[in-house]
Structures are given as C-alpha cells and as structure tokens.
C-alpha cells in the first residue's frame, strides 16, 4: 500500500497488464486522466478499440488494481474509445468509408475460418463498433447462410452500386447474393479477382470501423489481389491444432509477411472438443499447435476456440454463437479474440506515415 498520489496510481496501472492489449495501460497510451478529489480517485481511459460489452469488467479490473496498490476506498473509472484508421500497404490508402480492413485467412480448408470470421465480426459489433463482413470466397460463399440472409438480394439505387444487406447489426456483402445458392462458380482467376474488387468497391458500405474479409482457403489469386489492390490493416490466420493444419497456416502467415500485410495473430479453432452430453473436454486434434506456430512465427496467439456441436448448428441456422448464445463460454471466447485482435490493431501505426516498402511479389 502506498500514499494516494497521482504517481502511485500511475505506478500501479503501469504494473497491471490489460488482457486485450497485452500491455499496461500507461505504456499503451490509454491513460488520459488521473485526479484525486477528497480521497476519491478518478481515472479516465481512452482506448483505440471498442469495449461497450467489456467496459464493466475493465472498470472493475482497473478499480481493483488501484485499490490494492494504494488503499483507495473509492475509484471511479471513465472509459471512452474511438477506432482510428491504421497503416496499410505503402502503395495504398484506407478507403474513405472503411477505417480498417481485417483479412481472415486459413491457407487450408476445413478449419472453420468462415464460422470464425462471422463470429469475430459479430463480436466486434457487440462491443459497439460499426462492422461489415465481405465474403471473398467466390467459389464457396457461406456468409449469406451463416449471417441469416440467404435468399435475399441487395438493392441498387443507381444501377452501378449495391447496398449491403444487414443482419445482427453487421453489414454483409457476398457473391452468394447474386447467384443461386446451389449454382457453381465456374470462373477463371481474373474473373474471380475482378469480382472481389467490385464487391468491395461497388458496395455502399456505411461508415465502418472494421470490414472483416472472409478469404477463401489457399494463397492464390484472391490473396494476391487482396495484397495489391485492397488496403488491409491486418490479417488473422485461423488454424486447428494438428500439424497438418499448422503447416498450411504457416504458409498463410508468411504469405502476408511477403506482401507486407501485418499479421495480427493466430486463432486456434477446434482446440478442444466439448461433449454435448456430459461436457467432457478432449483435444481430438492435438494440443498447442496454434501456440507453437505463433511463437515460432513471432506473432500473437489471439485465442483458442472450442469444437462444439452448438457452434455448427448456430452457424447453419443463420444465428452464429455470439448472437444466439451470448452468455456461453464459446461466445465469450469469440469476444475475447475479437477484442484482442482490435486491441493489437489499435497499437499499430495510424494511417499517414509510410510504414511499409512498396510491394514486390516475385517467383523466388
């Protein structure tokens, strides 16, 4: 216990690690104001990521930290947040109506990337951000069904642009809105990449803090177009724990590094199978694969998500876990991963100064 002074309060907060930022609030530049009035401590925080849902838990954590360190009887914590545009590839600049684009990739199919992307978008919206999701999997669009808007069509006010559909508080665009659900896309690479850029640029997105792009598996045409023509602020790579999945996920991480898109971190999906009958947890795909990959590649592990039958059922029904079971442990894990993603992005350079060299992609 120390004297109740501003210095003591700042010292206490400098020793407390905020879970989403992975850093203390002082070094992260989040501490905006400290005042002491008649023995009452007033702390003002300003964060660069959304925390509407998380605010009570953060207030409690900060208050307990200060009380334990100083003996203060009352601590009032005021939290504000605002999302800024962050640095993208040097040859591009953020879009006027989209502050940040986050690419969700896997480099391998079957790891639950689309379900993860949908729940991350919904979790960011749940925290108060304005969020959109772009389904860039031209050959196998799944977001219309997952987001509960299958069978609906976007309208075009001018015959040239489209309004995104909206559900669960998220703006949505997909090639799946423009074709029949069971129609195959028999297109060559150039047609696919043109479709991606048109879906992005011809959609009338409304003042988004984040646009989550659900990429197809692999490291091909779509990913290369994304890196060259789309201003991406950061990427999230989804994997499962087993070696065969992390091998491909490693390629995804290195692909983004090669094209100068910062990797915000690794999300390990299906880390534990949870039995729907007894609740028994079993790591049927192995353990620690995502953590090892993150450590070896020098990036963050954003979270570990469970393998539960409910997650699949909820996505198939058009109401993913974050909206259909918001109090569940699975939903909270998605929210933790989304906050961690947004918090890490908030610590990157803001748009302006050139951070990356020009993109050069070769065959070597």
XYZ file of C-alpha atoms in Angstrom:
364
model
C 0.000 0.000 0.000
C 1.295 3.454 -0.891
C 0.233 7.073 -0.475
C -2.761 8.167 -2.508
C -0.985 10.254 -5.129
C -1.145 10.533 -8.887
C 2.307 8.979 -9.130
C 1.244 5.994 -7.035
C -1.822 5.451 -9.214
C 0.182 5.621 -12.431
C 2.762 3.239 -10.978
C 0.008 0.777 -10.057
C -1.502 0.881 -13.530
C 1.931 0.534 -15.139
C 2.299 -2.821 -13.384
C -1.133 -4.163 -14.423
C -1.447 -5.866 -17.802
C -4.722 -5.254 -19.590
C -5.606 -8.656 -21.170
C -6.722 -7.417 -24.600
C -3.777 -5.093 -25.149
C -1.294 -7.490 -23.610
C 0.346 -4.419 -22.091
C -0.194 -1.965 -19.268
C -2.484 0.995 -19.843
C 0.248 3.567 -19.249
C 2.742 2.316 -21.836
C -0.139 1.701 -24.252
C -1.049 5.396 -24.025
C -4.570 4.644 -22.794
C -4.363 6.604 -19.532
C -5.865 10.001 -20.299
C -6.627 11.488 -16.895
C -5.943 10.906 -13.180
C -7.499 13.081 -10.467
C -7.914 12.768 -6.705
C -10.787 14.689 -5.130
C -11.476 14.306 -1.398
C -9.963 10.830 -1.377
C -11.873 9.697 -4.457
C -9.721 8.565 -7.384
C -10.987 9.478 -10.842
C -9.346 7.690 -13.767
C -10.074 8.430 -17.408
C -9.120 5.915 -20.099
C -9.279 6.295 -23.862
C -8.842 3.157 -25.917
C -8.392 2.596 -29.619
C -10.711 -0.410 -29.781
C -14.393 -0.940 -28.915
C -15.265 -2.026 -25.357
C -19.001 -1.484 -24.842
C -19.581 -5.074 -23.695
C -16.233 -5.315 -21.932
C -16.469 -1.957 -20.116
C -17.796 -3.220 -16.714
C -15.089 -5.896 -16.447
C -12.383 -3.397 -17.404
C -13.666 -0.827 -14.917
C -13.594 -3.463 -12.190
C -10.064 -4.573 -13.075
C -8.697 -1.037 -13.042
C -10.507 -0.178 -9.813
C -9.233 -3.289 -8.011
C -5.687 -2.643 -9.222
C -5.682 0.896 -7.782
C -7.396 -0.036 -4.511
C -4.986 -2.886 -3.813
C -1.942 -0.734 -4.563
C -2.968 2.477 -2.788
C -5.724 1.611 -0.338
C -8.149 3.990 -2.046
C -11.671 3.428 -0.800
C -13.388 4.644 -3.950
C -12.228 4.594 -7.551
C -14.334 5.956 -10.412
C -13.254 4.781 -13.860
C -14.486 6.500 -17.032
C -13.733 4.688 -20.293
C -14.004 6.128 -23.776
C -12.924 4.578 -27.068
C -12.561 5.522 -30.717
C -11.354 3.479 -33.673
C -8.792 5.139 -35.947
C -7.626 4.134 -39.404
C -4.337 2.274 -39.294
C -1.418 1.921 -41.648
C -1.936 -0.239 -44.748
C 0.349 -1.264 -47.623
C 2.541 1.650 -48.725
C 1.076 1.835 -52.235
C -2.500 2.067 -50.920
C -4.512 4.170 -48.513
C -7.531 3.328 -46.334
C -10.913 3.651 -48.005
C -12.897 6.744 -47.104
C -15.826 4.876 -45.582
C -13.913 1.932 -44.066
C -11.443 2.691 -41.296
C -9.822 -0.739 -41.153
C -9.946 -3.916 -43.203
C -9.097 -7.159 -41.404
C -8.480 -10.244 -43.548
C -9.361 -13.628 -42.038
C -7.450 -16.403 -43.786
C -6.598 -20.045 -43.272
C -4.473 -21.253 -46.228
C -6.294 -24.569 -45.673
C -9.939 -25.526 -45.935
C -11.951 -27.199 -43.207
C -10.585 -25.309 -40.206
C -13.729 -23.271 -39.514
C -12.479 -19.994 -40.964
C -15.869 -18.707 -42.145
C -17.577 -19.514 -38.845
C -14.734 -17.780 -37.047
C -14.920 -14.718 -39.331
C -18.674 -14.403 -38.787
C -18.365 -14.613 -35.003
C -15.441 -12.177 -34.914
C -17.471 -9.646 -36.897
C -20.461 -10.111 -34.599
C -18.259 -9.822 -31.507
C -16.772 -6.529 -32.707
C -20.291 -5.243 -33.359
C -21.333 -6.411 -29.891
C -18.572 -4.217 -28.454
C -20.106 -1.195 -30.198
C -18.139 -0.956 -33.452
C -19.673 -0.452 -36.888
C -18.774 -3.655 -38.691
C -19.154 -5.206 -42.112
C -18.239 -8.620 -43.483
C -17.239 -9.281 -47.085
C -17.462 -12.883 -48.251
C -14.453 -13.184 -50.579
C -14.811 -16.925 -51.038
C -16.166 -16.566 -54.565
C -16.287 -20.300 -55.270
C -17.908 -21.267 -51.979
C -19.701 -18.322 -50.344
C -21.086 -19.270 -46.948
C -21.719 -15.952 -45.187
C -25.259 -15.464 -46.583
C -26.423 -18.586 -44.774
C -24.285 -18.088 -41.672
C -25.425 -14.485 -41.236
C -29.081 -15.368 -41.737
C -29.638 -13.529 -45.049
C -29.665 -16.422 -47.533
C -32.133 -15.878 -50.387
C -32.154 -12.098 -50.041
C -30.847 -9.769 -52.736
C -29.143 -6.376 -52.309
C -30.780 -3.413 -53.980
C -29.011 -0.967 -56.284
C -30.133 2.676 -56.074
C -28.245 3.743 -59.208
C -27.708 0.566 -61.233
C -23.972 0.736 -60.537
C -23.545 0.234 -56.804
C -25.223 -2.003 -54.214
C -26.402 -1.514 -50.675
C -25.085 -4.194 -48.332
C -27.600 -6.371 -46.581
C -27.654 -6.122 -42.809
C -28.426 -8.561 -40.027
C -27.411 -8.894 -36.377
C -26.032 -5.345 -36.587
C -23.456 -6.230 -39.285
C -23.359 -5.091 -42.921
C -22.893 -8.031 -45.311
C -21.883 -8.478 -48.943
C -21.257 -11.723 -50.819
C -21.270 -13.089 -54.355
C -23.782 -15.515 -52.888
C -26.401 -12.749 -53.009
C -26.069 -12.523 -56.785
C -26.291 -16.217 -57.709
C -28.417 -19.171 -56.720
C -27.162 -20.903 -53.589
C -26.501 -24.198 -55.407
C -25.001 -22.673 -58.565
C -21.281 -23.384 -59.093
C -18.930 -20.524 -59.944
C -17.024 -21.838 -62.983
C -14.720 -18.843 -63.297
C -11.056 -18.396 -64.071
C -8.727 -16.412 -61.829
C -9.076 -12.984 -63.487
C -12.865 -13.138 -63.227
C -12.646 -14.078 -59.570
C -10.283 -11.238 -58.681
C -12.423 -8.745 -60.594
C -15.457 -9.947 -58.646
C -13.619 -9.349 -55.359
C -12.638 -5.782 -56.195
C -16.132 -4.989 -57.461
C -17.791 -6.423 -54.373
C -15.536 -4.263 -52.207
C -15.598 -1.037 -54.183
C -19.155 -1.114 -55.561
C -20.791 -1.775 -52.200
C -22.140 1.283 -50.401
C -20.606 0.486 -47.012
C -21.814 2.850 -44.292
C -19.027 4.309 -42.107
C -17.399 1.082 -40.962
C -14.843 0.839 -38.181
C -13.937 -2.647 -39.372
C -14.582 -4.642 -42.514
C -13.846 -8.327 -41.963
C -12.956 -10.117 -45.206
C -13.581 -13.862 -45.173
C -10.935 -15.154 -47.593
C -11.054 -18.483 -49.428
C -8.507 -21.168 -48.483
C -5.089 -21.059 -50.092
C -2.539 -18.469 -51.140
C -3.608 -17.789 -54.723
C -5.279 -15.170 -56.914
C -7.674 -13.766 -54.331
C -4.954 -13.360 -51.706
C -2.561 -11.727 -54.186
C -5.259 -9.326 -55.384
C -6.086 -8.516 -51.785
C -2.478 -7.597 -51.042
C -2.026 -5.496 -54.193
C -5.359 -3.684 -54.509
C -7.111 -3.779 -51.129
C -5.858 -1.603 -48.219
C -5.583 -4.219 -45.483
C -4.708 -3.074 -41.964
C -4.050 -6.557 -40.618
C -4.649 -10.270 -41.046
C -5.814 -13.074 -38.787
C -4.775 -16.639 -39.643
C -7.069 -19.444 -38.470
C -5.727 -22.927 -37.830
C -6.572 -26.081 -35.927
C -4.031 -27.629 -33.538
C -2.859 -30.589 -35.624
C 0.431 -30.446 -37.510
C -1.093 -30.793 -40.983
C -3.154 -27.639 -40.407
C -0.381 -25.571 -38.827
C 1.915 -26.397 -41.747
C -0.508 -24.677 -44.101
C -1.247 -21.878 -41.636
C 2.474 -21.123 -41.528
C 2.335 -20.591 -45.311
C -0.515 -18.150 -44.762
C 1.477 -16.171 -42.195
C 4.488 -15.987 -44.486
C 2.346 -15.044 -47.470
C 1.092 -11.960 -45.628
C 4.608 -11.127 -44.497
C 5.823 -11.352 -48.098
C 3.221 -8.896 -49.342
C 3.746 -6.587 -46.339
C 0.404 -7.089 -44.626
C 0.898 -7.284 -40.839
C -0.349 -10.477 -39.208
C -2.262 -9.568 -36.058
C -2.143 -13.129 -34.801
C -3.147 -16.773 -34.912
C -6.567 -18.070 -33.906
C -6.609 -21.729 -32.948
C -10.003 -23.216 -33.765
C -11.344 -26.587 -32.602
C -8.757 -26.594 -29.810
C -10.935 -28.745 -27.558
C -13.945 -30.919 -28.325
C -16.676 -30.362 -25.757
C -19.146 -33.238 -25.452
C -22.731 -32.007 -25.735
C -23.934 -34.768 -23.379
C -21.514 -34.675 -20.466
C -19.329 -31.627 -21.049
C -16.148 -33.702 -21.211
C -13.326 -31.882 -22.982
C -10.928 -33.744 -25.249
C -8.211 -32.336 -27.565
C -9.038 -34.616 -30.501
C -6.894 -32.550 -32.896
C -3.927 -32.340 -30.530
C -2.811 -29.533 -28.278
C -0.690 -26.423 -28.537
C -0.371 -26.274 -32.322
C -1.568 -22.690 -32.609
C 0.543 -21.553 -29.674
C 3.680 -23.149 -31.113
C 3.011 -21.647 -34.535
C 2.512 -18.176 -33.046
C 5.711 -18.432 -31.028
C 7.761 -19.727 -33.961
C 6.480 -17.042 -36.336
C 6.763 -14.229 -33.818
C 3.057 -13.318 -33.777
C 0.358 -13.332 -31.118
C -1.998 -16.172 -30.239
C -5.360 -14.396 -30.309
C -7.322 -17.183 -28.696
C -8.315 -20.839 -28.639
C -11.844 -21.690 -29.727
C -13.715 -24.906 -28.897
C -15.200 -27.578 -31.141
C -18.840 -27.782 -30.114
C -21.882 -29.063 -31.946
C -23.758 -25.917 -30.957
C -21.344 -23.665 -32.841
C -22.014 -25.612 -36.051
C -25.775 -25.706 -35.504
C -25.941 -21.998 -34.742
C -23.942 -21.041 -37.847
C -26.071 -23.295 -40.062
C -29.234 -21.682 -38.690
C -28.071 -18.160 -39.534
C -27.547 -17.130 -35.918
C -23.876 -17.645 -35.006
C -22.851 -18.279 -31.418
C -22.186 -14.668 -30.409
C -25.812 -13.702 -31.104
C -27.625 -16.991 -30.410
C -25.819 -17.937 -27.178
C -24.245 -14.676 -25.953
C -23.790 -15.900 -22.373
C -21.995 -19.093 -23.377
C -18.313 -19.672 -22.775
C -17.832 -20.115 -26.539
C -19.318 -16.670 -27.229
C -17.061 -15.122 -24.608
C -14.027 -16.719 -26.250
C -15.023 -15.192 -29.575
C -15.414 -11.798 -27.892
C -12.023 -12.136 -26.198
C -10.405 -12.994 -29.532
C -12.138 -10.094 -31.269
C -11.074 -7.614 -28.571
C -7.519 -8.934 -28.714
C -7.497 -8.533 -32.496
C -8.843 -4.977 -32.358
C -6.549 -4.029 -29.456
C -3.431 -5.244 -31.261
C -4.529 -3.353 -34.365
C -5.010 -0.212 -32.259
C -1.339 -0.316 -31.266
C -0.138 -0.205 -34.877
C 0.763 2.999 -36.666
C -2.130 5.218 -37.610
C -2.609 5.905 -41.309
C -0.233 8.540 -42.549
C 3.457 7.785 -42.260
C 4.727 5.189 -44.698
C 5.486 2.101 -42.680
C 5.999 -0.491 -45.376
C 8.061 -0.552 -48.581
C 6.418 -0.884 -51.966
C 5.016 -4.342 -52.603
C 7.196 -6.511 -54.811
C 5.983 -10.033 -55.489
C 8.321 -12.379 -57.333
C 8.549 -16.063 -58.033
C 11.589 -16.698 -55.822
